[in-house]
mmCIF file of C-alpha atoms in Angstrom:
data_model
loop_
_atom_site.group_PDB
_atom_site.id
_atom_site.type_symbol
_atom_site.label_atom_id
_atom_site.label_comp_id
_atom_site.label_asym_id
_atom_site.label_seq_id
_atom_site.Cartn_x
_atom_site.Cartn_y
_atom_site.Cartn_z
ATOM 1 C CA MET X 1 0.355 -0.225 0.189
ATOM 2 C CA ILE X 2 1.258 3.406 -0.777
ATOM 3 C CA GLU X 3 1.712 5.974 1.659
ATOM 4 C CA ILE X 4 -0.619 9.007 0.817
ATOM 5 C CA ASN X 5 1.253 12.619 2.525
ATOM 6 C CA TRP X 6 -1.786 14.650 4.410
ATOM 7 C CA GLY X 7 0.271 17.534 4.610
ATOM 8 C CA GLN X 8 -0.554 19.055 7.779
ATOM 9 C CA PRO X 9 -2.738 17.995 10.759
ATOM 10 C CA HIS X 10 -5.958 19.431 10.333
ATOM 11 C CA PHE X 11 -7.261 19.619 13.808
ATOM 12 C CA LEU X 12 -11.314 19.636 14.895
ATOM 13 C CA VAL X 13 -13.004 20.005 18.077
ATOM 14 C CA THR X 14 -15.523 17.029 17.889
ATOM 15 C CA SER X 15 -17.627 17.044 20.962
ATOM 16 C CA PRO X 16 -19.297 20.336 22.967
ATOM 17 C CA GLN X 17 -16.836 18.969 25.570
ATOM 18 C CA GLY X 18 -14.274 20.423 23.492
ATOM 19 C CA ASP X 19 -12.853 16.934 22.547
ATOM 20 C CA VAL X 20 -10.085 17.541 19.623
ATOM 21 C CA GLN X 21 -9.272 15.989 17.348
ATOM 22 C CA LYS X 22 -6.098 15.673 15.037
ATOM 23 C CA PHE X 23 -6.433 14.754 11.658
ATOM 24 C CA SER X 24 -3.143 13.473 10.083
ATOM 25 C CA THR X 25 -3.432 11.155 8.192
ATOM 26 C CA ILE X 26 -6.090 10.827 4.775
ATOM 27 C CA GLU X 27 -6.692 6.807 6.531
ATOM 28 C CA LYS X 28 -8.231 8.725 9.510
ATOM 29 C CA VAL X 29 -10.258 11.344 7.946
ATOM 30 C CA LYS X 30 -11.961 8.439 5.633
ATOM 31 C CA TYR X 31 -12.599 6.706 8.532
ATOM 32 C CA TRP X 32 -14.323 9.491 10.427
ATOM 33 C CA LEU X 33 -16.149 10.087 6.939
ATOM 34 C CA GLN X 34 -18.083 6.354 6.942
ATOM 35 C CA LYS X 35 -17.739 5.641 10.270
ATOM 36 C CA ARG X 36 -18.184 8.745 13.348
ATOM 37 C CA TRP X 37 -19.671 11.730 11.026
ATOM 38 C CA PRO X 38 -22.579 13.031 12.339
ATOM 39 C CA ILE X 39 -24.492 13.359 9.187
ATOM 40 C CA ALA X 40 -24.932 11.957 6.185
ATOM 41 C CA ASP X 41 -24.915 15.535 3.504
ATOM 42 C CA GLU X 42 -23.462 15.904 -0.199
ATOM 43 C CA ALA X 43 -20.685 17.596 1.889
ATOM 44 C CA ARG X 44 -19.752 14.362 3.360
ATOM 45 C CA SER X 45 -20.054 11.948 -0.178
ATOM 46 C CA SER X 46 -17.710 15.385 -2.003
ATOM 47 C CA ALA X 47 -14.960 14.967 0.901
ATOM 48 C CA LEU X 48 -15.432 10.534 1.132
ATOM 49 C CA LYS X 49 -14.927 10.276 -2.971
ATOM 50 C CA GLN X 50 -12.037 12.854 -3.191
ATOM 51 C CA VAL X 51 -10.451 11.397 -0.030
ATOM 52 C CA GLU X 52 -11.074 7.586 -2.069
ATOM 53 C CA ALA X 53 -9.914 9.138 -4.962
ATOM 54 C CA ALA X 54 -6.813 10.924 -3.298
ATOM 55 C CA MET X 55 -6.594 7.336 -2.356
ATOM 56 C CA ASP X 56 -6.156 5.933 -5.344
ATOM 57 C CA CYS X 57 -3.803 8.366 -6.437
ATOM 58 C CA VAL X 58 -6.061 10.097 -9.071
ATOM 59 C CA ALA X 59 -7.013 13.298 -7.437
ATOM 60 C CA PRO X 60 -4.748 15.785 -5.985
ATOM 61 C CA VAL X 61 -5.058 15.612 -1.851
ATOM 62 C CA GLU X 62 -5.794 18.992 -1.189
ATOM 63 C CA MET X 63 -8.923 18.656 -2.509
ATOM 64 C CA ALA X 64 -9.526 15.771 -0.884
ATOM 65 C CA ARG X 65 -8.593 18.799 2.169
ATOM 66 C CA ARG X 66 -10.656 21.627 1.156
ATOM 67 C CA ALA X 67 -14.213 18.504 1.198
ATOM 68 C CA PHE X 68 -12.776 17.637 4.481
ATOM 69 C CA VAL X 69 -12.829 21.101 5.535
ATOM 70 C CA THR X 70 -16.037 22.233 3.975
ATOM 71 C CA ALA X 71 -17.937 19.112 5.188
ATOM 72 C CA ALA X 72 -16.267 19.353 9.116
ATOM 73 C CA ILE X 73 -18.389 23.271 8.368
ATOM 74 C CA THR X 74 -21.555 21.819 7.219
ATOM 75 C CA ALA X 75 -21.188 19.842 9.944
ATOM 76 C CA GLY X 76 -20.829 22.173 12.928
ATOM 77 C CA PHE X 77 -17.716 20.879 13.969
ATOM 78 C CA ILE X 78 -15.316 23.617 14.728
ATOM 79 C CA SER X 79 -11.798 23.940 13.516
ATOM 80 C CA ASN X 80 -8.682 24.501 15.380
ATOM 81 C CA SER X 81 -6.316 24.242 12.529
ATOM 82 C CA VAL X 82 -3.585 27.277 12.664
ATOM 83 C CA GLU X 83 -4.913 27.057 8.375
ATOM 84 C CA ASP X 84 -8.047 28.259 9.224
ATOM 85 C CA ASP X 85 -7.328 30.614 12.161
ATOM 86 C CA GLN X 86 -9.525 33.413 9.445
ATOM 87 C CA ASP X 87 -12.604 31.461 10.037
ATOM 88 C CA ARG X 88 -13.455 31.410 13.599
ATOM 89 C CA SER X 89 -17.089 31.596 13.216
ATOM 90 C CA LEU X 90 -18.005 27.850 13.317
ATOM 91 C CA SER X 91 -19.803 27.029 16.381
ATOM 92 C CA TRP X 92 -22.041 24.395 18.391
ATOM 93 C CA GLU X 93 -24.276 26.418 18.216
#
């Protein structure tokens, strides 16, 4: 199996209690999208497709990362990553 470079880890606050998950591998991202995601919406489906395409080396990992962040926003997760400091509008409301 080829290891896919996910790049800088992405951190999400995954509960109202403040639990933080570190997403540093594409495999963990795929697992969360498949098994732990709180809602099944179009953003989640799109992210999962992009992640699988990146794992098959037919799409750039950056596209998968962007789709993952979009899915996280629509799921209501709070981003705790440096790359998302400009967007602190996410909340548990």
